[in-house]
Short mmCIF file of C-alpha atoms in Angstrom, two decimals:
data_model
loop_
_atom_site.label_atom_id
_atom_site.label_comp_id
_atom_site.label_asym_id
_atom_site.label_seq_id
_atom_site.Cartn_x
_atom_site.Cartn_y
_atom_site.Cartn_z
CA MET A 1 -43.21 -3.07 9.16
CA LEU A 2 -40.25 -1.42 10.90
CA ARG A 3 -37.82 -3.92 9.41
CA ILE A 4 -39.19 -3.24 5.92
CA THR A 5 -38.73 0.50 6.50
CA LEU A 6 -35.14 0.01 7.66
CA ALA A 7 -34.34 -2.16 4.65
CA ALA A 8 -35.85 0.38 2.27
CA LEU A 9 -33.93 3.19 3.91
CA ALA A 10 -30.65 1.28 3.51
CA ALA A 11 -31.39 0.48 -0.13
CA LEU A 12 -32.22 4.10 -0.93
CA SER A 13 -29.05 5.40 0.70
CA VAL A 14 -26.89 2.88 -1.16
CA SER A 15 -28.51 3.51 -4.54
CA ALA A 16 -28.45 7.27 -4.16
CA CYS A 17 -24.86 7.31 -3.09
CA GLY A 18 -23.83 4.67 -5.61
CA GLY A 19 -25.17 6.64 -8.56
CA SER A 20 -23.39 9.79 -7.51
CA SER A 21 -20.15 7.90 -6.78
CA ASN A 22 -20.08 6.37 -10.27
CA ASN A 23 -20.46 9.76 -11.92
CA ASP A 24 -18.10 11.60 -9.61
CA GLN A 25 -15.49 8.89 -8.99
CA ALA A 26 -12.70 10.79 -10.71
CA ALA A 27 -13.63 14.00 -8.90
CA GLN A 28 -13.63 12.17 -5.54
CA GLY A 29 -10.21 10.76 -6.35
CA ARG A 30 -8.86 14.25 -6.91
CA MET A 31 -10.61 15.69 -3.87
CA ALA A 32 -10.09 12.76 -1.45
CA PHE A 33 -7.36 14.59 0.42
CA ALA A 34 -9.46 17.72 0.90
CA SER A 35 -12.31 15.97 2.75
CA ALA A 36 -13.31 17.46 6.06
CA ASP A 37 -12.70 14.26 8.01
CA ALA A 38 -9.13 13.84 6.73
CA PRO A 39 -6.63 13.62 9.63
CA MET A 40 -4.16 15.99 8.01
CA ALA A 41 -3.57 18.06 4.91
CA MET A 42 -2.40 15.86 2.04
CA PRO A 43 0.20 16.88 -0.54
CA ALA A 44 -0.13 16.83 -4.30
CA PRO A 45 0.11 13.47 -6.11
CA ALA A 46 3.56 11.93 -5.96
CA PRO A 47 5.88 11.85 -8.97
CA PRO A 48 6.06 8.77 -11.21
CA ALA A 49 7.38 5.52 -9.78
CA MET A 50 11.09 5.08 -10.41
CA THR A 51 13.79 2.52 -9.94
CA GLU A 52 17.03 3.77 -8.40
CA LYS A 53 20.48 2.19 -8.74
CA SER A 54 23.77 3.22 -7.22
CA VAL A 55 26.51 3.93 -9.74
CA GLY A 56 29.95 4.69 -8.34
CA GLY A 57 28.53 5.89 -5.04
CA ALA A 58 26.00 8.19 -6.74
CA VAL A 59 22.33 7.57 -7.27
CA ASN A 60 20.97 6.99 -10.76
CA ILE A 61 17.20 7.37 -10.95
CA GLN A 62 15.49 5.72 -13.89
CA ASP A 63 11.87 5.85 -14.96
CA ASN A 64 9.98 2.58 -14.73
CA GLN A 65 6.52 3.31 -16.09
CA PRO A 66 4.20 0.75 -17.69
CA GLY A 67 3.50 3.00 -20.64
CA GLY A 68 7.09 3.94 -21.35
CA SER A 69 9.76 6.25 -19.99
CA GLY A 70 8.59 9.60 -18.72
CA GLN A 71 4.87 8.80 -18.91
CA PRO A 72 3.12 10.83 -16.19
CA ILE A 73 0.74 9.28 -13.68
CA PRO A 74 -2.93 10.08 -14.46
CA PRO A 75 -4.35 12.97 -12.42
CA GLY A 76 -6.07 11.87 -9.23
CA THR A 77 -3.98 8.73 -8.80
CA MET A 78 -3.04 8.15 -5.16
CA MET A 79 0.23 6.24 -4.75
CA ALA A 80 1.86 4.90 -1.58
CA TYR A 81 5.65 4.71 -1.96
CA THR A 82 8.22 2.63 -0.07
CA TYR A 83 11.95 3.44 -0.18
CA GLY A 84 14.95 1.41 0.86
CA TRP A 85 18.55 2.64 1.10
CA THR A 86 21.69 0.68 2.01
CA PHE A 87 24.81 2.55 3.09
CA LYS A 88 28.38 1.27 3.47
CA VAL A 89 30.07 3.09 6.34
CA PRO A 90 33.10 2.43 8.60
CA THR A 91 32.06 0.99 11.93
CA GLY A 92 33.44 3.97 13.82
CA ASN A 93 31.23 6.37 11.83
CA MET A 94 28.08 4.24 11.70
CA GLN A 95 26.46 5.73 14.81
CA ASP A 96 27.26 9.29 13.68
CA LEU A 97 25.79 8.76 10.21
CA LEU A 98 22.61 7.25 11.63
CA ASN A 99 22.24 10.18 14.03
CA ALA A 100 22.84 12.65 11.17
CA HIS A 101 20.05 11.09 9.11
CA LYS A 102 17.79 11.04 12.14
CA LYS A 103 18.48 14.73 12.77
CA LEU A 104 17.63 15.61 9.15
CA CYS A 105 14.24 14.02 9.67
CA GLU A 106 13.58 15.53 13.09
CA ASP A 107 14.61 19.02 11.96
CA ALA A 108 12.01 18.89 9.18
CA GLY A 109 9.23 18.50 11.75
CA PRO A 110 6.64 15.75 12.19
CA ALA A 111 4.48 17.17 9.40
CA ASN A 112 7.26 16.38 6.91
CA CYS A 113 9.19 13.51 8.52
CA TYR A 114 9.24 11.46 11.72
CA VAL A 115 11.25 8.46 12.94
CA THR A 116 9.42 5.20 13.62
CA ASN A 117 12.36 2.95 14.56
CA SER A 118 16.10 3.25 15.14
CA ASN A 119 18.59 0.58 16.21
CA ILE A 120 22.28 -0.28 15.86
CA THR A 121 24.16 -3.37 17.04
CA GLY A 122 27.69 -4.77 17.11
CA LEU A 123 29.57 -1.47 17.10
CA GLY A 124 32.65 -3.18 18.56
CA GLU A 125 32.65 -5.86 15.86
CA ASN A 126 33.82 -4.70 12.44
CA GLU A 127 32.34 -7.60 10.50
CA SER A 128 28.92 -7.94 12.14
CA SER A 129 27.96 -4.38 13.04
CA ASN A 130 24.78 -3.04 11.43
CA GLY A 131 22.14 -0.41 11.95
CA GLN A 132 18.66 0.42 10.73
CA LEU A 133 16.56 3.57 10.64
CA SER A 134 12.86 3.61 9.69
CA MET A 135 10.97 6.82 8.94
CA ARG A 136 7.79 8.21 7.39
CA ALA A 137 8.27 11.28 5.18
CA THR A 138 6.57 13.32 2.49
CA GLU A 139 7.64 13.04 -1.13
CA ALA A 140 8.98 16.60 -0.98
CA TRP A 141 11.32 15.63 1.87
CA VAL A 142 12.43 12.52 -0.02
CA ARG A 143 13.26 14.55 -3.13
CA THR A 144 15.35 16.96 -1.03
CA PHE A 145 17.16 14.07 0.65
CA GLU A 146 17.97 12.43 -2.71
CA LYS A 147 19.60 15.61 -4.00
CA GLY A 148 22.07 15.83 -1.12
CA VAL A 149 22.54 12.19 -0.14
CA VAL A 150 25.94 11.71 -1.80
CA ALA A 151 27.41 14.96 -0.47
CA GLY A 152 26.07 14.16 2.99
CA LEU A 153 27.93 10.84 3.08
CA LYS A 154 31.41 12.24 2.37
CA PRO A 155 32.16 13.50 5.94
CA PHE A 156 31.50 9.95 7.21
CA ASP A 157 33.56 8.17 4.51
CA ALA A 158 30.36 6.35 3.53
CA SER A 159 28.79 5.42 0.21
CA VAL A 160 25.47 4.26 -1.21
CA ASP A 161 25.55 0.50 -1.70
CA GLY A 162 22.03 0.20 -3.13
CA SER A 163 18.55 1.70 -3.14
CA ASN A 164 15.08 0.72 -4.25
CA ARG A 165 11.66 2.24 -4.58
CA SER A 166 8.25 0.64 -5.01
CA GLY A 167 4.78 2.09 -5.24
CA GLU A 168 1.24 0.84 -4.64
CA ASP A 169 -1.82 2.41 -6.24
CA LEU A 170 -4.45 3.00 -3.53
CA THR A 171 -6.83 5.05 -5.70
CA VAL A 172 -9.51 2.38 -6.01
CA GLN A 173 -9.44 1.52 -2.31
CA ILE A 174 -9.72 5.14 -1.20
CA VAL A 175 -12.39 6.17 -3.71
CA ASP A 176 -14.47 3.05 -3.03
CA GLY A 177 -14.05 3.52 0.72
CA GLU A 178 -15.18 7.14 0.49
CA ALA A 179 -18.29 6.12 -1.47
CA ARG A 180 -19.20 3.35 0.98
CA LEU A 181 -18.61 5.67 3.91
CA LYS A 182 -20.88 8.28 2.36
CA SER A 183 -23.59 5.64 1.90
CA GLN A 184 -23.30 4.49 5.50
CA VAL A 185 -23.44 8.06 6.79
CA ALA A 186 -26.66 8.62 4.82
CA PHE A 187 -28.11 5.44 6.32
CA ARG A 188 -27.17 6.59 9.82
CA ASP A 189 -28.75 10.01 9.28
CA GLY A 190 -31.96 8.31 8.19
CA LEU A 191 -31.98 6.22 11.34
CA GLN A 192 -31.47 9.31 13.48
CA THR A 193 -34.45 10.93 11.76
CA MET A 194 -36.57 7.88 12.49
CA LEU A 195 -35.42 7.90 16.11
CA ARG A 196 -36.44 11.54 16.54
CA GLU A 197 -39.96 10.68 15.39
CA LYS A 198 -40.29 8.41 18.47
CA PRO A 199 -42.08 5.29 17.23
CA GLY A 200 -44.94 4.16 19.41
CA LYS A 201 -43.67 0.73 20.39
CA LEU A 202 -40.75 0.27 22.70
CA SER A 203 -39.54 -2.72 20.68
CA ASP A 204 -39.37 -0.54 17.55
CA LEU A 205 -37.37 2.07 19.43
CA LEU A 206 -34.89 -0.51 20.70
CA GLU A 207 -34.47 -2.02 17.23
CA ILE A 208 -33.74 1.39 15.70
CA GLN A 209 -31.18 2.16 18.42
CA LYS A 210 -29.42 -1.17 17.85
CA THR A 211 -29.29 -0.63 14.10
CA LEU A 212 -28.03 2.92 14.64
CA ALA A 213 -25.25 1.68 16.94
CA ASP A 214 -24.16 -0.91 14.36
CA ALA A 215 -24.14 1.73 11.62
CA GLN A 216 -22.06 4.13 13.74
CA ALA A 217 -19.55 1.37 14.54
CA ASP A 218 -19.20 0.59 10.83
CA ILE A 219 -18.68 4.30 10.07
CA ASP A 220 -15.94 4.57 12.68
CA SER A 221 -14.22 1.48 11.28
CA ARG A 222 -14.33 2.78 7.70
CA GLN A 223 -13.02 6.17 8.78
CA SER A 224 -10.05 4.50 10.50
CA VAL A 225 -9.22 2.46 7.41
CA LEU A 226 -9.45 5.51 5.16
CA ALA A 227 -7.26 7.53 7.53
CA ALA A 228 -4.58 4.81 7.41
CA LEU A 229 -4.71 4.65 3.60
CA LYS A 230 -4.47 8.42 3.28
CA LEU A 231 -1.51 8.46 5.66
CA ARG A 232 0.29 5.91 3.47
CA VAL A 233 -0.24 8.20 0.48
CA ALA A 234 0.76 11.37 2.32
CA MET A 235 3.83 9.91 4.08
CA SER A 236 6.11 7.46 2.28
CA THR A 237 7.90 4.68 4.17
CA LEU A 238 11.71 4.90 4.28
CA THR A 239 14.15 2.29 5.57
CA PHE A 240 17.87 3.04 5.86
CA SER A 241 20.24 0.12 6.40
CA TYR A 242 23.83 0.64 7.55
CA GLU A 243 26.49 -2.00 6.88
CA PRO A 244 30.23 -2.01 7.71
CA LYS A 245 32.55 -0.72 5.04
CA ARG A 246 35.59 -2.95 4.58
CA SER A 247 38.98 -1.61 3.55
CA VAL A 248 40.73 -2.69 0.35
CA VAL A 249 43.16 -4.87 2.33
CA SER A 250 40.38 -6.69 4.14
CA GLU A 251 38.78 -7.56 0.80
CA SER A 252 41.99 -9.04 -0.69
CA ILE A 253 42.94 -12.71 -1.04
CA TRP A 254 44.59 -12.55 2.43
CA ARG A 255 41.31 -11.74 4.11
CA PRO A 256 40.52 -15.38 5.10
CA LEU A 257 43.95 -15.68 6.76
CA GLY A 258 43.48 -12.40 8.56
CA ASN A 259 40.06 -13.51 9.74
CA ALA A 260 41.58 -16.77 11.00
CA PHE A 261 44.20 -14.93 13.07
CA SER A 262 41.66 -12.46 14.39
CA ASN A 263 39.33 -15.31 15.35
CA PHE A 264 42.09 -17.41 16.98
CA ALA A 265 41.67 -16.03 20.49
CA PRO A 266 37.84 -16.10 20.45
CA ASN A 267 37.82 -19.64 19.05
CA PHE A 268 40.41 -20.83 21.60
CA VAL A 269 38.51 -19.32 24.49
CA GLY A 270 35.23 -20.67 23.15
CA THR A 271 36.63 -24.18 22.84
CA LEU A 272 38.14 -24.01 26.32
CA ALA A 273 34.84 -22.78 27.71
CA ALA A 274 33.05 -25.69 26.01
CA ILE A 275 35.50 -28.15 27.58
CA VAL A 276 34.99 -26.63 31.03
CA GLU A 277 31.21 -26.77 30.60
CA PHE A 278 31.47 -30.42 29.52
CA ILE A 279 33.61 -31.33 32.53
CA GLY A 280 31.27 -29.43 34.82
CA GLY A 281 28.33 -31.37 33.43
CA VAL A 282 29.98 -34.82 33.44
CA LEU A 283 32.00 -34.59 36.69
CA PRO A 284 29.03 -35.02 39.08
CA LEU A 285 27.94 -38.10 37.13
CA VAL A 286 31.45 -39.57 37.29
CA ILE A 287 31.60 -38.96 41.05
CA PHE A 288 28.27 -40.68 41.70
CA VAL A 289 29.19 -43.64 39.47
CA ALA A 290 32.59 -44.04 41.21
CA LEU A 291 30.92 -43.83 44.62
CA GLY A 292 28.43 -46.50 43.59
CA VAL A 293 31.19 -48.81 42.32
CA TRP A 294 33.17 -48.31 45.54
CA LEU A 295 30.16 -49.12 47.72
CA PHE A 296 29.43 -52.20 45.64
CA TRP A 297 33.06 -53.34 46.06
CA LEU A 298 32.84 -52.86 49.82
CA LEU A 299 29.66 -54.91 49.87
CA LEU A 300 31.33 -57.74 48.01
CA ARG A 301 34.29 -57.71 50.44
CA TRP A 302 31.97 -57.82 53.42
CA ILE A 303 30.09 -60.75 51.99
CA GLY A 304 33.38 -62.54 51.30
CA ARG A 305 34.57 -62.05 54.88
CA ARG A 306 31.31 -63.37 56.28
CA ARG A 307 31.67 -66.50 54.28
CA LYS A 308 35.22 -67.10 55.54
CA LYS A 309 34.23 -66.70 59.22
CA ALA A 310 31.28 -69.09 59.05
CA PRO A 311 31.94 -72.24 61.33
CA VAL A 312 32.54 -75.55 59.60
CA PRO A 313 30.19 -78.32 60.98
CA ALA A 314 32.04 -81.30 62.71
CA THR A 315 31.91 -84.59 60.89
CA ALA A 316 30.49 -87.61 62.80
CA LYS A 317 33.14 -90.18 63.89
CA SER A 318 32.52 -93.81 62.84
CA PRO A 319 32.41 -96.34 65.73
CA SER A 320 35.71 -98.22 66.17
CA SER A 321 35.54 -101.92 65.59
CA GLY A 322 36.95 -104.09 68.42
CA GLY A 323 36.50 -107.52 69.99
CA VAL A 324 34.88 -108.31 73.28
#
């Protein structure tokens, strides 16, 4: 009887919440960021998805909407954006430019921008040096950064080599997750009501507590997923890549010859090191083989000497023939 009651309670909570979620789905989409259990205040919906291309060091932003240029995103749509920027910068200024971008983010505060990863390698090597900076930022911070990106690169003799932007619509996932969470919360509240009534049998009490624990675990899991989705909408992902900027001379037809001369010393030393390593690896084997051959030769000489010193057996003399 208790199992039938639990099943009925679950069905009622799902149906009641499902009917309201179908009618109020659009309203929930618009109000998803204002829910009481949201981890942080969410900004207004992001601007339309765009494709960005670098033109002569500047950034050209073009609309890329399914319904045509300039078509606005429907109200209540929750988009998660990902940005990628590639900068060409002299090796000597690469560290300074990365630190300048990092400072722009840190000065805005963690509510607007924060750094998730920063690394730079090969600063002493002009051809292989590179750096990367990963951040999470609001759309408002991104818009401000886009307006001043070109001017901010001039002190470092850098330029924009390329940029991209992609968006993912998370509206359905968030709205559906909110509805399912609401249904599960209603089911949990019903179980708590049943638990307060203190059923007579101990087995019934234990079964209700187990079902309540499972429901609470599912609620916690759904809340974590929703929090992660809302964070993706509230804070876009940005990745800055820094590559070495080559001079006009280094990009001419003489560049291969220049690279050959610049790589002469490293290649010579590398080859010499390989030869030394080869000798170091083979020399012990040669020594042991030579020692074995020498010992074998000594053994053969010893055997030869033994054979020469062996006594020769005396031959029996035949009796002399003579008369009596």
